[in-house]
Amino acid sequence: MALAVTASIALAACTNTPSTGTSPSPGVSASASPAAGTFTRGQGGELKILYWQAPTILNTHQATGTKDYDASRLIQEPLASWGVDGKPAANGLAKEIPTVANGGVSSDFTTVTWKLIDGLKWSDGTAVTADDVVFTSKYMADEATADPNSDFMTGVKSVVATNPTTVTVTYSAPTANPYQFGTGGGNEILQKAQFEKCLGAKASECPENLKTIGTGPYKLTEFKSGDVVTYEINTNYRDAKKPFFKTVQFKGGGDALSAARAVFQTGDVDYGWNLQVEAPVLKSLIQGSTKGDYLGKASSNVERVNVNFANPDPALGDQRSEPTTKHPFFNGPDGLIVRQALAMATDRATIGDQLYGNGLTGTSTCNQLLGNDDWTSKNTASMSVCKFDVAAANKLLDDNGWAKGSDGVRAKGGIKLSVLFATTVNTLRQKEQDILKANWEAIGFKVELRSISAGVFFSNAADGANRFYYDLSMFTNGSTPDITGYMAGWTTKQIAQKSNNWNQNNYHRYSNPAYDAIVEQMRTTTDQTKLNQLGIQANDILIKDVVVIPLVNRFQVASGKSKTLQGTNLNPWDSEMWNIADWYKTP
Amino acid sequence: MGRYIIRRLLIAIPTLLVISFVVYAILALAPGDPLSQFATNPNVPPEVRERIREQLGLNQPWHIRYVKWLLALVKGDFGYSFMSHLPVINLLIERLPNTLAVVGVAYVLGVALAVPIGMISAVKRYSIFDHLATTFAFIGFSVPTFFTGLLLIILFSINLHWFPFIYDSTLKVRDFASLIDQMKQSIMPIIVLALFDTATLARYIRAEMLEHLPLDYVRTARGKGIAERLVVVRHVLRNSLIPVVTLVALGVPAVFAGAIVTEQIFRVPGIGELLIRSINDSDTPVVAAIVFLFAVLVVLFNLIADVLYAVLDPRIRYA
């Protein structure tokens, strides 16, 4: 305890985080000053990080997956991070988080002024200026450059350098999320001098992507794409006391189970990422471990069953699953009743307990919008569709004339309750499918299961989740701190269909004017409390209407660290490496 | 002979063309999306994914992509990886040393062990040694490498803590200590692979030797009073090795293709690991390059095997 107290005092004295000045103002993360130890730069030896997916590129603006974002984050930094509580935290290039209170955000919520830390340098010794930030915004917005993070520039009218250390971001409309550009993973600032020649069609093949210069605590020593990254201390890092480790090795490849063994059993590595192995196996590895600790943190990620409102019948040919068609029983006259029965027969508690270890890698949930208590609905728990009740589900179908045939399958007017239920190939998911199949067959559904390789399932192929040529699907995603963008994924505008090459998020083909109106209201709301309430309303509609059947809140962070590694601060909203400058080791 | 080789090389050209077309067609028509990792990332909306796809050239029809790929290939350009955004050839060059250090060494070791084991088994047929060798051989080629690999990891890494099971490709052999480290980290994958190679080859050599031992020329050699050891080594083994040499030559391309399963288990960043990951990621340029190079090696080593055959066996002449 004494150590912790001295640690926090030492931190307050040396850190750049605005823990004293701005933290009381609303909207700024209280987690801005993470717990850190007293140490000096380079005091430690080598830090070994293991990801079972190998980083292939070291520039988040050409990244292809989490592994690239995380491996780059040791080098590249955004203006600010998303804190543990989903609010911006000043551990990036910005001196402080702009708020209305400190004048950084205009009162009409259209302009944000970011001030860079004074004397900030790139690892090559040159000065970081507002021009670099402006350049980064251009890089992100340029269509030919095809930055995967370009959505952060949507609605941004301009990014202007008002002086060498000040950047003004103007949004085309008032926004509840003035931090959209500049905050969190995907907004890492590029060095203009390095990437100037990498704009446009040649951006992806630009060799600079593999030797990015940054401002982070570490700089690149050697990169073997698809294998390993080694780093050394960035001697120009702004905090003279950090980082602790002399070198870092970021190894990729292999599988989650042996990565878990390396953390918990052999202690070969200090940090192992995303150890998503089956809960009973993980539990046994953790319990006996003298080497490692498990790090699990709830997030906004929801594993859920998606209902198709359109008709996936192959006989329809071109019109298959187009929004103009209607699903024979999920969207017929009894649509809501059939969907409700399906939801009531879903045993999410068993899935959460047996497969996710009830709080180990996930917990069962009946909400679609999660991640922060402020926007998590408390209304759904009492809804009948969230209660596992086979008898009630059977009764509902009986009462509405869906009678069981000789094969045990319910039908009405010649329409049989026969569903095709697809998800990705994954041991855990196939077990979930088995449980759900048993659940739904108990109330007279006929369930055919299909598992599709993830690369195909998440593509535009005929078997892709967005084409939805089946009745039910299952996968996980979650909201960012910008909940409006997430909830917009169920609006009529975003219905995935042939005409937009299925490139929209509303896979369900769900269309509800009342829902659309709520999201429209969210877009124009700048008051966070009001926004949260609207988010809850939108969530409640999705659940009540059984557009989705949420199963489990899957943990974003499910990593492991050696018992001696300290300072990690689990963050479901940003890269797990967001505060790597604060990591250290006890002997 | 020279004309024969030239003719074979010329025949190889249309063969490779057909192979390249089939490989590319299969890869292009297989479903999959190099951007699938972004599918559940709310920060990367579908329109943005489409734009990246365009930048990778994936919006063109596949036959046009094939012609472009082939034309570049003729100039020795294998294109860029979708994942690493690096020239594919650089990736291969970076990984080849790791594959050779593990799969290559295992192969050499396998051959070196198989010859004496097979020979002794044949000469001392039905002896204890032969029974042991036979049992060992059957275990070797019937137990899959993923199983032996995991078994070794659990035994030597987790229980005994002798060897690491995460291959460190940044390790450079400079002195004795680092050589020991290199041996420690590669011994388990080498054993797994060598076990399989030894088992198959030893059985083959034993069978060949047994075929030759009762032949007339062996009896003649013995009759001339040549020592039994020399009979076995100079006469029987030499003749038995002719088909084995072919077999060994045909196995060499597989060395360059790496060991998919073993490299994955021990995290050896070799060609096999690259291949399987690229298949999972739908990284078509990398998969196409590896499969095509493999085809080239197979064609080449088939020719080498045939030529070696003629060199070793005077009875065979190519006109």
mmCIF file of C-alpha atoms in Angstrom, chain A residues 50 53 56-57 62-65 67 69 143-148 150-152 200-201 203-205 210 222-228 230 249 251 253-255 258-259 261-262 265-266 268-269 454-456 458-461 476-478 480 501 503-505, chain B residues 31-53 55-56 80 82-86 91 94-95 98 153-154 157-158 161 163-170 172 264-269 273-274 277 280-282:
data_model
loop_
_atom_site.group_PDB
_atom_site.id
_atom_site.type_symbol
_atom_site.label_atom_id
_atom_site.label_comp_id
_atom_site.label_asym_id
_atom_site.label_seq_id
_atom_site.Cartn_x
_atom_site.Cartn_y
_atom_site.Cartn_z
ATOM 1 C CA LEU A 50 3.205 -12.667 -27.656
ATOM 2 C CA GLN A 53 -1.646 -13.258 -34.884
ATOM 3 C CA THR A 56 2.419 -7.593 -40.827
ATOM 4 C CA ILE A 57 2.637 -3.807 -41.062
ATOM 5 C CA GLN A 62 -2.499 0.698 -43.627
ATOM 6 C CA ALA A 63 -3.228 -1.914 -40.969
ATOM 7 C CA THR A 64 -5.202 -5.069 -41.611
ATOM 8 C CA GLY A 65 -6.000 -6.148 -38.074
ATOM 9 C CA LYS A 67 -2.171 -7.101 -34.321
ATOM 10 C CA TYR A 69 -2.738 -1.575 -34.548
ATOM 11 C CA GLU A 143 -9.814 8.279 -51.104
ATOM 12 C CA ALA A 144 -6.999 6.863 -53.216
ATOM 13 C CA THR A 145 -4.860 6.329 -50.108
ATOM 14 C CA ALA A 146 -7.608 4.022 -48.808
ATOM 15 C CA ASP A 147 -6.858 4.427 -45.115
ATOM 16 C CA PRO A 148 -8.925 1.899 -43.130
ATOM 17 C CA SER A 150 -10.886 7.114 -42.964
ATOM 18 C CA ASP A 151 -14.252 6.935 -41.221
ATOM 19 C CA PHE A 152 -12.807 9.089 -38.438
ATOM 20 C CA GLY A 200 -2.508 8.151 -53.072
ATOM 21 C CA ALA A 201 -2.494 4.900 -54.984
ATOM 22 C CA ALA A 203 0.206 4.337 -50.170
ATOM 23 C CA SER A 204 -0.163 0.649 -49.469
ATOM 24 C CA GLU A 205 3.086 -0.376 -51.143
ATOM 25 C CA LEU A 210 7.353 -0.880 -42.347
ATOM 26 C CA GLU A 222 13.936 -4.608 -36.573
ATOM 27 C CA PHE A 223 10.728 -5.765 -38.209
ATOM 28 C CA LYS A 224 10.165 -9.146 -39.803
ATOM 29 C CA SER A 225 6.728 -8.895 -41.302
ATOM 30 C CA GLY A 226 4.417 -11.660 -40.182
ATOM 31 C CA ASP A 227 6.853 -12.785 -37.512
ATOM 32 C CA VAL A 228 8.433 -10.459 -34.976
ATOM 33 C CA THR A 230 11.845 -5.638 -31.916
ATOM 34 C CA GLN A 249 10.075 -8.108 -28.502
ATOM 35 C CA LYS A 251 6.353 -11.973 -31.432
ATOM 36 C CA GLY A 253 2.025 -16.477 -34.742
ATOM 37 C CA GLY A 254 0.896 -19.822 -33.378
ATOM 38 C CA ASP A 255 -2.373 -20.408 -31.572
ATOM 39 C CA SER A 258 -0.073 -22.483 -26.592
ATOM 40 C CA ALA A 259 0.158 -18.715 -26.076
ATOM 41 C CA ARG A 261 0.654 -21.988 -21.881
ATOM 42 C CA ALA A 262 3.589 -19.637 -22.507
ATOM 43 C CA GLN A 265 2.815 -22.473 -17.467
ATOM 44 C CA THR A 266 6.306 -21.759 -18.758
ATOM 45 C CA ASP A 268 8.308 -17.623 -21.486
ATOM 46 C CA VAL A 269 6.518 -14.368 -22.223
ATOM 47 C CA ALA A 454 -14.280 -16.694 -41.019
ATOM 48 C CA GLY A 455 -12.524 -15.350 -44.099
ATOM 49 C CA VAL A 456 -15.564 -16.248 -46.189
ATOM 50 C CA PHE A 458 -16.938 -11.864 -43.258
ATOM 51 C CA SER A 459 -16.675 -11.257 -46.988
ATOM 52 C CA ASN A 460 -18.964 -10.380 -49.840
ATOM 53 C CA ALA A 461 -19.050 -13.995 -50.986
ATOM 54 C CA THR A 476 -19.738 -10.576 -32.376
ATOM 55 C CA ASN A 477 -19.197 -6.891 -32.716
ATOM 56 C CA GLY A 478 -19.469 -3.903 -30.434
ATOM 57 C CA THR A 480 -17.026 2.358 -30.073
ATOM 58 C CA ASN A 501 -22.941 -4.445 -52.905
ATOM 59 C CA ASN A 503 -21.651 -2.831 -48.062
ATOM 60 C CA GLN A 504 -23.841 -1.618 -45.218
ATOM 61 C CA ASN A 505 -24.261 -2.703 -41.628
ATOM 62 C CA PRO B 31 -14.347 -17.331 -51.573
ATOM 63 C CA GLY B 32 -12.587 -15.199 -48.994
ATOM 64 C CA ASP B 33 -11.672 -11.626 -48.372
ATOM 65 C CA PRO B 34 -8.294 -10.238 -47.315
ATOM 66 C CA LEU B 35 -10.198 -7.585 -45.380
ATOM 67 C CA SER B 36 -12.324 -9.977 -43.373
ATOM 68 C CA GLN B 37 -10.504 -8.987 -40.174
ATOM 69 C CA PHE B 38 -12.140 -5.597 -40.499
ATOM 70 C CA ALA B 39 -15.628 -7.047 -40.807
ATOM 71 C CA THR B 40 -16.544 -6.683 -37.160
ATOM 72 C CA ASN B 41 -14.543 -3.488 -36.595
ATOM 73 C CA PRO B 42 -17.105 -0.699 -36.259
ATOM 74 C CA ASN B 43 -14.422 1.855 -37.140
ATOM 75 C CA VAL B 44 -13.991 0.406 -40.601
ATOM 76 C CA PRO B 45 -17.356 0.670 -42.359
ATOM 77 C CA PRO B 46 -18.050 -1.446 -45.455
ATOM 78 C CA GLU B 47 -17.534 1.491 -47.879
ATOM 79 C CA VAL B 48 -14.008 1.934 -46.570
ATOM 80 C CA ARG B 49 -13.324 -1.760 -46.995
ATOM 81 C CA GLU B 50 -14.547 -1.493 -50.575
ATOM 82 C CA ARG B 51 -12.124 1.373 -51.201
ATOM 83 C CA ILE B 52 -9.205 -0.666 -49.851
ATOM 84 C CA ARG B 53 -10.278 -3.587 -52.021
ATOM 85 C CA GLN B 55 -6.679 -0.173 -54.064
ATOM 86 C CA LEU B 56 -5.507 -3.772 -53.904
ATOM 87 C CA TYR B 80 2.908 -7.322 -53.268
ATOM 88 C CA PHE B 82 -2.061 -7.808 -49.340
ATOM 89 C CA MET B 83 -1.211 -8.145 -45.659
ATOM 90 C CA SER B 84 2.392 -6.983 -45.396
ATOM 91 C CA HIS B 85 2.283 -4.582 -48.343
ATOM 92 C CA LEU B 86 5.768 -5.912 -49.063
ATOM 93 C CA LEU B 91 8.887 -12.188 -47.589
ATOM 94 C CA GLU B 94 13.268 -13.478 -45.232
ATOM 95 C CA ARG B 95 11.676 -16.809 -44.353
ATOM 96 C CA ASN B 98 14.323 -20.357 -41.028
ATOM 97 C CA ILE B 153 6.124 -29.349 -25.991
ATOM 98 C CA ILE B 154 4.253 -30.693 -22.990
ATOM 99 C CA SER B 157 8.883 -27.254 -22.423
ATOM 100 C CA ILE B 158 6.115 -27.362 -19.886
ATOM 101 C CA HIS B 161 11.511 -26.577 -18.913
ATOM 102 C CA PHE B 163 13.555 -26.127 -24.437
ATOM 103 C CA PRO B 164 11.528 -23.064 -25.449
ATOM 104 C CA PHE B 165 8.608 -23.692 -27.806
ATOM 105 C CA ILE B 166 8.506 -20.186 -29.225
ATOM 106 C CA TYR B 167 11.064 -19.919 -32.015
ATOM 107 C CA ASP B 168 12.999 -16.667 -31.863
ATOM 108 C CA SER B 169 13.995 -15.669 -35.381
ATOM 109 C CA THR B 170 15.909 -12.640 -34.117
ATOM 110 C CA LYS B 172 21.807 -14.577 -34.303
ATOM 111 C CA GLN B 264 2.830 -23.342 -36.940
ATOM 112 C CA ILE B 265 3.092 -25.282 -33.678
ATOM 113 C CA PHE B 266 6.613 -24.099 -32.851
ATOM 114 C CA ARG B 267 6.078 -20.618 -34.308
ATOM 115 C CA VAL B 268 8.945 -21.058 -36.744
ATOM 116 C CA PRO B 269 8.524 -18.181 -39.198
ATOM 117 C CA GLU B 273 3.772 -20.892 -41.745
ATOM 118 C CA LEU B 274 3.586 -18.061 -44.280
ATOM 119 C CA ARG B 277 -1.456 -17.828 -42.771
ATOM 120 C CA ASN B 280 -6.353 -17.957 -44.068
ATOM 121 C CA ASP B 281 -5.976 -14.261 -44.815
ATOM 122 C CA SER B 282 -6.791 -14.711 -48.528
#
